[in-house]
Coordinates of C-alpha atoms in Angstrom, one line a residue:
M916 CA -60.7 -50.2 -107.0
S917 CA -58.2 -47.6 -106.9
K918 CA -55.7 -47.1 -109.4
Q919 CA -52.9 -48.4 -107.1
S920 CA -54.6 -51.6 -106.3
S921 CA -55.3 -52.4 -109.9
M922 CA -51.6 -51.9 -110.8
K923 CA -50.7 -54.2 -108.0
V924 CA -53.0 -56.8 -109.1
Q925 CA -51.9 -56.6 -112.7
W926 CA -48.1 -57.1 -111.6
L927 CA -49.2 -60.2 -109.3
I928 CA -51.2 -61.7 -112.6
I929 CA -48.1 -60.8 -114.6
S930 CA -45.5 -62.3 -111.9
A931 CA -47.6 -65.6 -111.9
L932 CA -47.8 -66.0 -115.5
V933 CA -43.9 -65.6 -115.9
F934 CA -43.5 -68.1 -112.8
A935 CA -45.9 -70.7 -114.4
V936 CA -44.1 -70.3 -117.8
I937 CA -40.7 -70.7 -116.3
T938 CA -41.9 -73.8 -114.3
A939 CA -43.6 -75.3 -117.5
V940 CA -40.3 -74.9 -119.6
F941 CA -38.2 -76.3 -116.7
A942 CA -40.8 -79.5 -116.3
V943 CA -40.7 -80.2 -120.2
I944 CA -37.1 -80.0 -120.3
N945 CA -36.7 -82.6 -117.5
V946 CA -39.0 -85.7 -118.7
E947 CA -36.9 -88.7 -117.8
A948 CA -38.2 -91.0 -115.0
V949 CA -37.1 -90.8 -111.6
Q950 CA -37.5 -92.7 -108.6
V951 CA -39.5 -91.0 -105.8
N952 CA -39.0 -92.5 -102.3
F953 CA -41.5 -92.1 -99.7
L954 CA -41.2 -93.4 -96.3
F955 CA -43.3 -96.3 -96.8
T956 CA -42.8 -97.1 -100.8
T957 CA -40.7 -95.9 -103.7
I958 CA -42.1 -95.3 -107.0
Q959 CA -40.9 -94.7 -110.5
T960 CA -42.5 -91.4 -112.2
P961 CA -41.5 -88.9 -114.9
L962 CA -39.7 -85.8 -113.4
I963 CA -42.1 -83.6 -115.2
L964 CA -44.9 -84.8 -112.8
V965 CA -42.8 -84.5 -109.8
I966 CA -42.0 -81.0 -110.6
L967 CA -45.7 -79.9 -111.4
I968 CA -47.1 -81.6 -108.3
S969 CA -44.6 -79.8 -106.3
T970 CA -45.3 -76.7 -107.6
L971 CA -48.8 -76.9 -107.2
L972 CA -48.6 -78.1 -103.9
G973 CA -46.5 -75.2 -103.0
G974 CA -48.9 -72.8 -104.3
L975 CA -51.8 -74.5 -102.5
M976 CA -49.8 -74.1 -99.3
V977 CA -49.1 -70.3 -100.0
F978 CA -52.7 -69.7 -100.8
L979 CA -54.0 -71.4 -97.5
F980 CA -51.5 -69.6 -95.3
S981 CA -52.2 -66.2 -96.8
F982 CA -56.2 -67.0 -96.6
V983 CA -55.8 -67.6 -93.1
R984 CA -53.7 -64.5 -92.5
Q985 CA -56.4 -62.4 -94.4
V986 CA -59.3 -63.8 -92.2
Q987 CA -57.4 -63.2 -89.2
M988 CA -56.8 -59.4 -90.3
Q989 CA -60.2 -59.0 -91.2
R990 CA -61.7 -60.2 -87.8
R991 CA -58.9 -57.7 -86.3
V992 CA -60.2 -54.9 -88.2
K993 CA -63.7 -55.5 -87.3
Q994 CA -62.8 -55.8 -83.8
L995 CA -60.9 -52.5 -83.9
E996 CA -63.7 -50.7 -85.8
K997 CA -66.3 -51.8 -82.8
Q998 CA -63.6 -50.1 -80.3
L999 CA -63.2 -47.0 -82.5
A1000 CA -67.2 -46.7 -82.6
A1001 CA -67.6 -47.2 -79.0
L1002 CA -64.9 -44.7 -77.9
Q1003 CA -66.3 -42.3 -80.5
D1004 CA -69.8 -42.6 -79.1
E1005 CA -68.2 -42.0 -75.5
S1006 CA -66.6 -39.1 -76.4
S1007 CA -69.6 -37.6 -78.5
R1008 CA -72.0 -38.0 -75.4
P1009 CA -72.3 -34.7 -73.7
T1010 CA -71.7 -34.5 -70.1
T1011 CA -74.1 -33.1 -67.5
A1012 CA -73.7 -29.5 -66.2
T1013 CA -73.3 -31.1 -62.7
E1014 CA -70.7 -33.1 -63.9
S1015 CA -68.8 -30.5 -65.3
I1016 CA -69.5 -28.4 -62.3
D1017 CA -68.3 -31.0 -59.9
G1018 CA -65.1 -31.7 -61.7
F1019 CA -64.1 -27.8 -62.0
G1020 CA -64.7 -27.6 -58.3
R1021 CA -62.6 -30.6 -57.5
E1022 CA -59.8 -29.0 -59.4
I1023 CA -59.9 -25.7 -57.9
E1024 CA -60.0 -27.3 -54.3
T1025 CA -57.1 -29.5 -55.2
S1026 CA -55.0 -26.7 -56.6
A1027 CA -55.8 -24.6 -53.7
T1028 CA -55.1 -27.1 -51.4
D1029 CA -51.6 -27.9 -53.0
R1030 CA -50.6 -24.0 -52.6
L1031 CA -51.8 -23.0 -49.4
G1032 CA -52.0 -26.2 -47.5
T1033 CA -54.5 -27.5 -45.1
P1034 CA -54.5 -26.9 -41.4
D1035 CA -52.9 -30.3 -40.8
E1036 CA -50.2 -29.8 -43.4
P1037 CA -47.9 -27.1 -44.4
A1038 CA -48.2 -25.2 -47.5
L1039 CA -46.1 -26.4 -50.3
S1040 CA -43.2 -23.5 -50.8
S1041 CA -42.0 -22.6 -54.0
G1042 CA -38.9 -20.5 -53.2
P1043 CA -39.0 -16.8 -52.8
G1044 CA -42.5 -15.3 -53.5
S1045 CA -44.5 -18.3 -52.6
L1046 CA -47.9 -17.7 -51.5
N1047 CA -47.4 -18.3 -47.5
G1048 CA -44.3 -15.8 -47.4
D1049 CA -42.5 -17.7 -44.6
S1050 CA -40.1 -19.7 -47.0
T1051 CA -37.7 -16.9 -47.6
D1052 CA -37.6 -16.3 -43.7
R1053 CA -36.5 -19.9 -43.1
E1054 CA -33.7 -20.0 -45.6
R1055 CA -31.8 -16.8 -44.1

């Protein structure tokens, strides 16, 4: 565990303890009986129980939501690690000499066709000094 992670855990524990002490003091101060109205019934209970149960239910909900989020993130990390491994495997696979030569030949052929043209298409002119030389004559 790294030092930064350890410090983070320590601060989390300290914060939780401070919150627990504040909640306990607040609950002990408020001990009178209160009426809690549910939709179907009403009960009379000490306020300390209402405070403590509400705090515990809130903490439980936060825990469950963070747990679900953590599981989702772990699944996403595993998926991305698989994709990365597949891409690294694909990029480390050596290409055959034929694939390299064929690809290089196509690049030269495409480049030459763009500059010089084909018998059916005129060459691309790039202004004065182009390879076909007649672009400067047409501009005059």
